[in-house]
GROMACS .gro file of C-alpha atoms in nm:
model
  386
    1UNK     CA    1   0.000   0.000   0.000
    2UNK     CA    2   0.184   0.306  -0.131
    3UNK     CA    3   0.157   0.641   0.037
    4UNK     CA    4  -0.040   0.834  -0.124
    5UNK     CA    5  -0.321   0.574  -0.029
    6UNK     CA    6  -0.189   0.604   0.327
    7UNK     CA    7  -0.148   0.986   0.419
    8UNK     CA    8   0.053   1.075   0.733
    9UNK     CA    9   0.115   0.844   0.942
   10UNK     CA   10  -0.073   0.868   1.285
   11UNK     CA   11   0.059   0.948   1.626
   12UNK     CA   12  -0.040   0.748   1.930
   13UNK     CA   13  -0.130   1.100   2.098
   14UNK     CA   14  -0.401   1.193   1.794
   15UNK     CA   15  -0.608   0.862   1.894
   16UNK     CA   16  -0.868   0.911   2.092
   17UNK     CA   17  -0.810   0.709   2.463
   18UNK     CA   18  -1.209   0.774   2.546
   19UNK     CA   19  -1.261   0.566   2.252
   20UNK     CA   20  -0.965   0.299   2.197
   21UNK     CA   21  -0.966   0.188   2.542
   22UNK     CA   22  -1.334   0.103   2.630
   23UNK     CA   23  -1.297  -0.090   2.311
   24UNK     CA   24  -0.949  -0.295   2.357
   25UNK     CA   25  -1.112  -0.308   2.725
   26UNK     CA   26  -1.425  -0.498   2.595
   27UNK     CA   27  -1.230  -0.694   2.331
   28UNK     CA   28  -0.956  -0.854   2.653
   29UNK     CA   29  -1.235  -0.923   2.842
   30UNK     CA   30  -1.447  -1.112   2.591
   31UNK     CA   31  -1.092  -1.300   2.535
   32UNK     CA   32  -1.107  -1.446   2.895
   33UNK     CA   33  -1.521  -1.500   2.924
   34UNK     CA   34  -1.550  -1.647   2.601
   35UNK     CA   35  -1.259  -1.937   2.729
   36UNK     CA   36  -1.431  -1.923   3.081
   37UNK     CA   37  -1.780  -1.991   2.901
   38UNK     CA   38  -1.642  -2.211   2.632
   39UNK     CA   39  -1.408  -2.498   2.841
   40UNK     CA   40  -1.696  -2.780   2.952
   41UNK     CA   41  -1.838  -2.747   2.565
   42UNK     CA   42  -1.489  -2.782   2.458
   43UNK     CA   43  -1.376  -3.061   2.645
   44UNK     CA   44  -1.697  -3.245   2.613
   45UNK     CA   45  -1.738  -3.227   2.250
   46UNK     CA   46  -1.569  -3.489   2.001
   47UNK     CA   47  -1.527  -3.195   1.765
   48UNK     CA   48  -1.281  -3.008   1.942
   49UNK     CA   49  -1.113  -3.329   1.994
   50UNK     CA   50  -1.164  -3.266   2.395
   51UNK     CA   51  -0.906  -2.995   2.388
   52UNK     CA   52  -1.037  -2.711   2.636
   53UNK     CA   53  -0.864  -2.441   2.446
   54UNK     CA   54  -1.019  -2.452   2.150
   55UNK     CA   55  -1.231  -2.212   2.102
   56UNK     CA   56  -1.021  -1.957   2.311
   57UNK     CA   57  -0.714  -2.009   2.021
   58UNK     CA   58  -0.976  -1.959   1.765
   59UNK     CA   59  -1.085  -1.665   1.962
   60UNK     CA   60  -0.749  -1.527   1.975
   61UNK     CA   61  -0.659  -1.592   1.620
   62UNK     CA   62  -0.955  -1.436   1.489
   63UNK     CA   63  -0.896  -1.134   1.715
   64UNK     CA   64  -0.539  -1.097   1.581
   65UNK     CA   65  -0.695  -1.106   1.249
   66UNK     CA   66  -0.902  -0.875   1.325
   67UNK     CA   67  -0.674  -0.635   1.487
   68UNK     CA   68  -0.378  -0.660   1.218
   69UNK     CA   69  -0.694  -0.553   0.974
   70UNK     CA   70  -0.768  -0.279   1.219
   71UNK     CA   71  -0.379  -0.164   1.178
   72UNK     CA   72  -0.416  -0.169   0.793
   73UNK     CA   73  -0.769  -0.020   0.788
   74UNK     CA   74  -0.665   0.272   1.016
   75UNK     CA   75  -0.423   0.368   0.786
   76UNK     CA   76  -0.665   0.423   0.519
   77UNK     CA   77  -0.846   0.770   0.445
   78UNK     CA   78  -1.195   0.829   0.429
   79UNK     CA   79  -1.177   0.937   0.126
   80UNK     CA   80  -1.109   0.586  -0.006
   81UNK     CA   81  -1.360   0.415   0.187
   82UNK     CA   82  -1.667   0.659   0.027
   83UNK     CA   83  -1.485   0.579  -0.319
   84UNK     CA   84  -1.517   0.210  -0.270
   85UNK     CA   85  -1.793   0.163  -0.050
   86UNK     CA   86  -2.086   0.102  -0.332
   87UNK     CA   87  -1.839  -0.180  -0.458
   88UNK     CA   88  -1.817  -0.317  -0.125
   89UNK     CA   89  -2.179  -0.323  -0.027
   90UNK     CA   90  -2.201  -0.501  -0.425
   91UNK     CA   91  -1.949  -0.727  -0.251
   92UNK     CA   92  -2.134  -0.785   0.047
   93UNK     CA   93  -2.458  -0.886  -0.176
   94UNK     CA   94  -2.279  -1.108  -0.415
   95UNK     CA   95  -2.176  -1.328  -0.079
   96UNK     CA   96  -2.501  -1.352   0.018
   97UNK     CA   97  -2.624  -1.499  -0.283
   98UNK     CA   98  -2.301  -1.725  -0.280
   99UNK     CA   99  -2.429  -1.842   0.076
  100UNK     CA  100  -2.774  -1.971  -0.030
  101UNK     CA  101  -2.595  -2.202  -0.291
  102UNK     CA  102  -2.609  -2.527  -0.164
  103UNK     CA  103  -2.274  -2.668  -0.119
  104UNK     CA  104  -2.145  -2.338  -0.136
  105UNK     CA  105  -2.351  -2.216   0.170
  106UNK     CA  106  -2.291  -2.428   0.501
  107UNK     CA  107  -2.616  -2.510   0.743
  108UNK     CA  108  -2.622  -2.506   1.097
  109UNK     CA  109  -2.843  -2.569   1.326
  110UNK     CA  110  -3.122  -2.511   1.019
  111UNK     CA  111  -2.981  -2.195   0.910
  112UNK     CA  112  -2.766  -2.145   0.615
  113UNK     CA  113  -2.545  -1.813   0.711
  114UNK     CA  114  -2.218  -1.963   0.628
  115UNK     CA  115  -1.881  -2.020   0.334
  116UNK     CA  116  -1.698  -2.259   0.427
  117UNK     CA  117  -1.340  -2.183   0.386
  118UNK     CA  118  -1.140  -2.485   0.498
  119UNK     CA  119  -1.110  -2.483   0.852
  120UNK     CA  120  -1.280  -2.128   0.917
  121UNK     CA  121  -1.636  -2.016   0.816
  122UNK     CA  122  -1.751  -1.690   0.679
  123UNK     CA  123  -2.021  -1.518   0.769
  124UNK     CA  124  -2.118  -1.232   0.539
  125UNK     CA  125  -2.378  -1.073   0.697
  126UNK     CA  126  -2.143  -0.952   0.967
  127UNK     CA  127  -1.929  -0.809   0.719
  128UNK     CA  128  -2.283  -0.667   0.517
  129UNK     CA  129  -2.321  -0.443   0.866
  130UNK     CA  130  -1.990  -0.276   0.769
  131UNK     CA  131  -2.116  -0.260   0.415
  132UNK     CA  132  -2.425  -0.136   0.484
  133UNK     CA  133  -2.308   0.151   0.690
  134UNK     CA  134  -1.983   0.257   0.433
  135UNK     CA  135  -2.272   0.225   0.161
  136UNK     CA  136  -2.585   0.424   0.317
  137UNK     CA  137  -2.339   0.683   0.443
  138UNK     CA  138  -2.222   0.794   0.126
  139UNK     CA  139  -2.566   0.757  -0.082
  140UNK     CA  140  -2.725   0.960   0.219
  141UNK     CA  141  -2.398   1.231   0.133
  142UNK     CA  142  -2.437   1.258  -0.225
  143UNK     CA  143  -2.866   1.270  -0.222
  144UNK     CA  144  -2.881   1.567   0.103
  145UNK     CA  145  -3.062   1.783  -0.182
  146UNK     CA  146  -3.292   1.512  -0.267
  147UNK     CA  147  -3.368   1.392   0.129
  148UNK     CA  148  -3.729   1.593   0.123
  149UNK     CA  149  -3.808   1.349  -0.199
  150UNK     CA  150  -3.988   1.048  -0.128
  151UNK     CA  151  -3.916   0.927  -0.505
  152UNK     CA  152  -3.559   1.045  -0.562
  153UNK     CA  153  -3.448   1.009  -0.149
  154UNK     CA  154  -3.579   0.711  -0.045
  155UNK     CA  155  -3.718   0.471  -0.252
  156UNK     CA  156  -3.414   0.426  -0.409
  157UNK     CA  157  -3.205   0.259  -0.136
  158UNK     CA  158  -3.567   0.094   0.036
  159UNK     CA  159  -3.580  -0.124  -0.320
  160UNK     CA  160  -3.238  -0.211  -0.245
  161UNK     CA  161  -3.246  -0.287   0.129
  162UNK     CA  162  -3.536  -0.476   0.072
  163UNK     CA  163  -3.311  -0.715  -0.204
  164UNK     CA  164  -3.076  -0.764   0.084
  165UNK     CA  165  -3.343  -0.827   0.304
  166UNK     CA  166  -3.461  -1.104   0.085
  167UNK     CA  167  -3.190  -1.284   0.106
  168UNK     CA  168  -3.094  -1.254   0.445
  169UNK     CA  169  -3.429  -1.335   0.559
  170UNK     CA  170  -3.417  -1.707   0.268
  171UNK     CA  171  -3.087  -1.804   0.533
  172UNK     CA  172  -3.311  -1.730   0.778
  173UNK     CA  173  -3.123  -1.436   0.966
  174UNK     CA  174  -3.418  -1.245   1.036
  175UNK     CA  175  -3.164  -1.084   1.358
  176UNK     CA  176  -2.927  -0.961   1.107
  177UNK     CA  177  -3.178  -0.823   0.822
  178UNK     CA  178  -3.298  -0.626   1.155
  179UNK     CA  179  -3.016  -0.456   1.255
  180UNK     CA  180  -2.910  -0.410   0.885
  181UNK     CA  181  -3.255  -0.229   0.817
  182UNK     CA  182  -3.206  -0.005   1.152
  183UNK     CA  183  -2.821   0.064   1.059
  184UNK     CA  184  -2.969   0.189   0.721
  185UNK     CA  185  -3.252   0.395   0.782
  186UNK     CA  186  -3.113   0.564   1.117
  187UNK     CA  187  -2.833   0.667   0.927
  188UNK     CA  188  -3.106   0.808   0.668
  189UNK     CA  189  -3.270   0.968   0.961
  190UNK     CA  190  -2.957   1.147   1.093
  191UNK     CA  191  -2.819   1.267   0.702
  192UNK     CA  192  -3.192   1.486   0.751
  193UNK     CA  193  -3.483   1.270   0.529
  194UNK     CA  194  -3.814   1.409   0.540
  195UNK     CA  195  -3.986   1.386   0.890
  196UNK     CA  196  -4.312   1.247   0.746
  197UNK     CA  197  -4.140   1.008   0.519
  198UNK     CA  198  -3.976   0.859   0.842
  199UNK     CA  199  -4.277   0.822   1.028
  200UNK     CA  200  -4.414   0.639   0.706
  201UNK     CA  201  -4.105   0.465   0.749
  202UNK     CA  202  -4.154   0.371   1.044
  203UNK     CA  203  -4.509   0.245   1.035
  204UNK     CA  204  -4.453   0.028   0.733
  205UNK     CA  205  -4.143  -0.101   0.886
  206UNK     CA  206  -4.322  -0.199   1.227
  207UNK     CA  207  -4.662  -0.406   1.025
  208UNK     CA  208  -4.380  -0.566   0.801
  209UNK     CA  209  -4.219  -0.675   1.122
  210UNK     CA  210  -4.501  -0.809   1.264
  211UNK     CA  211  -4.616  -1.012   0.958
  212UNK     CA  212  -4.282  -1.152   0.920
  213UNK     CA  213  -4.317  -1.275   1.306
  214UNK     CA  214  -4.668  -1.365   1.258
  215UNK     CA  215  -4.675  -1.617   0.922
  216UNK     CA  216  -4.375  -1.735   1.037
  217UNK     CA  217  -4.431  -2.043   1.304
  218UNK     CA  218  -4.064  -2.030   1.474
  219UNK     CA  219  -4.098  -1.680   1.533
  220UNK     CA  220  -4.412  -1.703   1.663
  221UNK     CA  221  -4.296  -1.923   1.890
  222UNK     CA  222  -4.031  -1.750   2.021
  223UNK     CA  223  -4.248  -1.428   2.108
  224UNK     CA  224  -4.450  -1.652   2.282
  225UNK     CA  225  -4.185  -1.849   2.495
  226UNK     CA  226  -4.039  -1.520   2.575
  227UNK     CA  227  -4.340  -1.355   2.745
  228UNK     CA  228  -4.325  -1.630   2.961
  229UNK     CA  229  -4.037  -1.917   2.915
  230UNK     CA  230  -4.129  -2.118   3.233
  231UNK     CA  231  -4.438  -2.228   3.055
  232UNK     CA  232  -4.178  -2.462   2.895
  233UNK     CA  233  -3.854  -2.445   3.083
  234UNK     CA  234  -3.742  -2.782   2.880
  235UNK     CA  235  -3.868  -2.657   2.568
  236UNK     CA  236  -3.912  -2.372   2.375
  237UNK     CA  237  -3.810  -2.148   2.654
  238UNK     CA  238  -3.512  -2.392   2.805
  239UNK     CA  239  -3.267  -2.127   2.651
  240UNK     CA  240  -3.424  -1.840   2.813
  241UNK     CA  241  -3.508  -1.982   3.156
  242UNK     CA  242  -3.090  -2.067   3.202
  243UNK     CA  243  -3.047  -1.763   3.117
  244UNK     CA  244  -3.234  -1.587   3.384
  245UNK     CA  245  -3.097  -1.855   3.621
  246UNK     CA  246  -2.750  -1.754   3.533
  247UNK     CA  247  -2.815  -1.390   3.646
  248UNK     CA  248  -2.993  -1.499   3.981
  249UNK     CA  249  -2.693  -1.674   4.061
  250UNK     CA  250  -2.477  -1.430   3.997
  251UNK     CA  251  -2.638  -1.189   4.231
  252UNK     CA  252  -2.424  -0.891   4.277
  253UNK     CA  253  -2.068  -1.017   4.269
  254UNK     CA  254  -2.102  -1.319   4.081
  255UNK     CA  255  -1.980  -1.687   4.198
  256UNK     CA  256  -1.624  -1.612   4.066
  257UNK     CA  257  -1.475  -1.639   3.756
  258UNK     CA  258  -1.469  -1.914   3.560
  259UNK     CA  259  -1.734  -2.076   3.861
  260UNK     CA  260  -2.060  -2.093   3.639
  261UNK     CA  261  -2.277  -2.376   3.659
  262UNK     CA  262  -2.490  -2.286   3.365
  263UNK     CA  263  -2.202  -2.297   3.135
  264UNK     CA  264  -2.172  -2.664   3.227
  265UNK     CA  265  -2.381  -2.803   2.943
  266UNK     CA  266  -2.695  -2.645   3.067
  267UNK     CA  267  -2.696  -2.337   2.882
  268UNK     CA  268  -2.656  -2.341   2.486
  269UNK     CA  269  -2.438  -2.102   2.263
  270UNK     CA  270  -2.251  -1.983   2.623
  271UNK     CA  271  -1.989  -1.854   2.476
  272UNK     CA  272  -2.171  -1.693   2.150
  273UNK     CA  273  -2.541  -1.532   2.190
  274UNK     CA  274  -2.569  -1.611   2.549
  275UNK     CA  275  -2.232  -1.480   2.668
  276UNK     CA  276  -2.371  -1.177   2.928
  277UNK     CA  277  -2.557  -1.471   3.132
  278UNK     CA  278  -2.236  -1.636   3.207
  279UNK     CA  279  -2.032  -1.278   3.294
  280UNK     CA  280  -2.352  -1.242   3.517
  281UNK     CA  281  -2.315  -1.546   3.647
  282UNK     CA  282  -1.932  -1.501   3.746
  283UNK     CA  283  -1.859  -1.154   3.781
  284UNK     CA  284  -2.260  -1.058   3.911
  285UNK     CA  285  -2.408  -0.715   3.860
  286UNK     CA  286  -2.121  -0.510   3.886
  287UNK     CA  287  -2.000  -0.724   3.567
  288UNK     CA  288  -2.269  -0.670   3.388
  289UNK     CA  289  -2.296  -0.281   3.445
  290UNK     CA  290  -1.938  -0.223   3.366
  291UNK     CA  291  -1.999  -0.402   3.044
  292UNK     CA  292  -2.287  -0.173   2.972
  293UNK     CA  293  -2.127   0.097   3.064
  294UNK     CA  294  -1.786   0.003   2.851
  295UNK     CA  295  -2.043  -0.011   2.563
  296UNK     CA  296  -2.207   0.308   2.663
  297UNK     CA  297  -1.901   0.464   2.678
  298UNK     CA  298  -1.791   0.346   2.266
  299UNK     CA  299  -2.149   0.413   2.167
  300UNK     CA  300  -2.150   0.792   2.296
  301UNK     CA  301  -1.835   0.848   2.175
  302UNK     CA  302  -1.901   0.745   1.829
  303UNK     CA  303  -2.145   1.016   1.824
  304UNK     CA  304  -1.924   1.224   1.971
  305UNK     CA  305  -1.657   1.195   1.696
  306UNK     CA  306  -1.952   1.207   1.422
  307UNK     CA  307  -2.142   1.521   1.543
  308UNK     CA  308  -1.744   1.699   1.556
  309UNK     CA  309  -1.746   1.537   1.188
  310UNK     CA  310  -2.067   1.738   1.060
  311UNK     CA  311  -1.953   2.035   1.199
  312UNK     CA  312  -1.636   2.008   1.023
  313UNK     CA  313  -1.856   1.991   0.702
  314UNK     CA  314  -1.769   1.605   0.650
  315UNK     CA  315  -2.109   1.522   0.562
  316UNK     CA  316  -1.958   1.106   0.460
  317UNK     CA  317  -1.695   1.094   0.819
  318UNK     CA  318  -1.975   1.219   1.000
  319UNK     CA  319  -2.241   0.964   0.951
  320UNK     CA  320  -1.992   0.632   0.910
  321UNK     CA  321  -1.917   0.734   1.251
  322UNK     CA  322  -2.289   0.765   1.382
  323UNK     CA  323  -2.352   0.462   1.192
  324UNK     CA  324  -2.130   0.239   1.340
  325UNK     CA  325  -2.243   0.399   1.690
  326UNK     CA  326  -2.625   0.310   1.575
  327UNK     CA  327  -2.482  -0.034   1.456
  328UNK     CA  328  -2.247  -0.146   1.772
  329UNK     CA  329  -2.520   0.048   2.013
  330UNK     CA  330  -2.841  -0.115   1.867
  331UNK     CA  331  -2.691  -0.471   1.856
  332UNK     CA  332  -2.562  -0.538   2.192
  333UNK     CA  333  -2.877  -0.347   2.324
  334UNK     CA  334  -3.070  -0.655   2.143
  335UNK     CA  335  -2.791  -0.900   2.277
  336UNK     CA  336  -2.816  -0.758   2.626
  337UNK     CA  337  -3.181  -0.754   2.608
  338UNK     CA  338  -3.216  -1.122   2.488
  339UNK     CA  339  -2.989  -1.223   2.805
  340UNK     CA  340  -3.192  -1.076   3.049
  341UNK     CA  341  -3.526  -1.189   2.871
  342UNK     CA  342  -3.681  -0.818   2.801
  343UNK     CA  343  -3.620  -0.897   2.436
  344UNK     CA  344  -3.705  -1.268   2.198
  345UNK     CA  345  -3.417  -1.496   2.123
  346UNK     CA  346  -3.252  -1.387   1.882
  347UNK     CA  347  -2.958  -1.502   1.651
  348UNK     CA  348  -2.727  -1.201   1.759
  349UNK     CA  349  -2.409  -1.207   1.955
  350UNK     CA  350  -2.259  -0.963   2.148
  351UNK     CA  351  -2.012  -0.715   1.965
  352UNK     CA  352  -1.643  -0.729   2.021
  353UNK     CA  353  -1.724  -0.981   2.257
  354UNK     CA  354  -1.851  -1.297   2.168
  355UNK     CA  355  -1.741  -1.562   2.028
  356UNK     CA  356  -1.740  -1.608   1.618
  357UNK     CA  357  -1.468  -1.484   1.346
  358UNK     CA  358  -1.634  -1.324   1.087
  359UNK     CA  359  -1.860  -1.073   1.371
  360UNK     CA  360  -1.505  -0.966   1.583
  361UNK     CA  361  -1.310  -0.884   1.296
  362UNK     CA  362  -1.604  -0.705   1.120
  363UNK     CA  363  -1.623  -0.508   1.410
  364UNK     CA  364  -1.229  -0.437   1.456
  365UNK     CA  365  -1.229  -0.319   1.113
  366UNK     CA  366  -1.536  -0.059   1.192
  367UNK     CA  367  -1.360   0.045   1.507
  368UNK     CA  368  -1.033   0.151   1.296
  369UNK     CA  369  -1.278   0.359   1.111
  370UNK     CA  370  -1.455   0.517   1.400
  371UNK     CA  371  -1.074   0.581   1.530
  372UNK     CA  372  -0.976   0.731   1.159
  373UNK     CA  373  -1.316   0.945   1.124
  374UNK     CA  374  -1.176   1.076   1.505
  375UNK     CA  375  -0.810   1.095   1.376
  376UNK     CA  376  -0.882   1.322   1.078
  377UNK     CA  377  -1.105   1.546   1.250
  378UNK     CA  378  -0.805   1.641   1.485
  379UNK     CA  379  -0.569   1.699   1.186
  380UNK     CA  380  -0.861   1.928   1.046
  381UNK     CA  381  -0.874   2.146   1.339
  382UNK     CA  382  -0.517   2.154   1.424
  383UNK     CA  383  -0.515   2.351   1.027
  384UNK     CA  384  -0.374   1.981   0.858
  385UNK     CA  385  -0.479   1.797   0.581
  386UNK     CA  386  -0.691   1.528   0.696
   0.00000   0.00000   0.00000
């Protein structure tokens, strides 16, 4: 990568410590609760080969993946990532299609979300979340004259949000075409579209919601198991009910790290979608609050660093930066909410935290963007180029 692509090359004292640190803070500590949550599985299961470690070395590989992308991705201008991002998000669509081929795609547990690369799988809706904020961002920057235009404004990215939406939705991955749909119309919202359109917007969007929930029998289901999971604690709601278990155990310190009974084959996905249960199980409240408030922290910041952005006149900077706020804000709200049962099960894990490659380096990569956006507008107000 030549230097012209590059620009300067950053100082440690132009990155921002209110955002790099709640992040590497949340990343280290999903390192040691996703091993915590992930040894009985692992040395139970035939497919590890009984080998306790394994999913913390895959968790560790995949992080320094996704932090040597980070490094690279950092270095990169905004300017380059508005150029490219239409051809990314085309990127991001063509792998979805590839993933409903069958023996392309790879099923499991009924849902066909993965590419199987040898010993890894890829999940491209993760990366479709970066996508879908690089692409809405700079379609929302180049149509701010047309944003009081139903016709010109919006319909244009709705028909194609709702092509992504399609396919998402044939994997199923009805979590993911979710938080896709909120990354791209909040973003919409924030570049300034038409008040009325919005509230359109948002009608349509909640009866299309509920029709997809209610002519679909599984998610039926699960809105019904989660009003009330001990109906059938050994059922439909068995995932639910350890959940809440987990944080009743934990009380307000927790029963010590690495202590957690539910983890002990009782509680499914531990280490992936249910991974807050087990760090309220161990560490207690005051776990679970410091995780919220790590995430907090990131989220507010991101907003921080956009709204500086805006007023800078970076129209592009300014709303990748709210996006990926909206994106890493919304989707550990629904993770968090799913733990502690206010919310259905859903398919979503907890960012920078959980366990699964494609999801933490996804979000490494939009965090070296978030810290770029932040890096540039420093330069700009210091009287350098960006």
């Amino acid at each position: 990568m030549n230097t012209a692509l590059l620009g300067q090359r950053p100082h440690a004292a132009e990155v921002d410590p209110l955002l790099i640190w709640p992040a590497l803070a949340l990343l280290l500590l999903g390192l040691v609760m996703v091993y915590s949550a992930s040894i009985a599985t692992a040395e139970g299961s035939a497919f590890t080969h009984h080998q306790p470690t394994y999913f913390l070395v895959r968790h560790a590989v995949f992080l320094a993946v996704g932090l040597t992308g980070a490094l690279i991705a950092f270095q990169i201008p905004l300017r380059f990532w508005q150029q490219f991002a239409p051809w990314l998000f085309l990127a991001g669509g063509v792998l979805l299609v590839l993933v409903l081929i069958p023996g392309l795609g790879r099923a499991v547990n009924g849902a066909q979300r993965w590419i199987g690369l040898g010993p890894i799988n890829l999940q491209p809706s993760e990366f479709m979340k970066l996508f879908t904020v690089l692409y809405v961002a700079d379609y929302t920057a180049r149509k701010l004259a047309d944003m009081e235009s139903f016709r010109r404004g919006f319909v244009p990215l709705a028909a194609v949000m709702l092509a992504i939406g399609g396919l998402l939705l044939k994997e199923p991955d009805f979590g993911a075409f979710v938080v896709i749909a909120a990354i791209a119309f909040g973003i919409l919202f924030l570049g300034g579209v038409n008040g009325r359109i919005f509230v359109l917007l948002g009608l349509v969007a909640v009866v299309g919601f509920a029709a997809l929930i209610y002519f679909s029998e599984y998610r039926r289901q699960r809105i019904l198991f989660f009003l009330d999971p001990w109906q059938d604690a050994f059922g439909k709601g068995y995932q639910l009910s350890h959940a809440l278990i987990a944080f009743g155990r934990g009380e307000w310190f927790g029963v010590g790290l690495g202590a957690s009974v539910e983890k002990l084959f009782y509680l499914p996905e531990a280490h992936t979608d249910f991974l807050l249960a087990v760090i309220a199980e161990e560490l207690g409240f005051a776990g679970v609050v410091a995780v919220i408030g790590l995430f907090a922290l990131l989220v507010w910041r991101a907003f921080q660093v956009g709204r500086q952005a805006l007023l800078l006149d970076r129209v592009y900077s300014g709303l990748v930066a709210q996006g990926i706020g909206l994106w890493l804000g919304l989707q550990s709200f629904i993770n968090m909410g799913v733990n502690m049962g206010l919310l259905p099960t859903k398919g979503l894990t907890l960012p920078l935290m959980s366990f699964g490659g494609s999801g933490l380096v996804a979000n490494c990569l939009a965090l070296a963007i978030l810290l770029r956006v932040d890096y540039e507008n420093r330069r700009l107000m210091r009287g350098l180029p960006a």
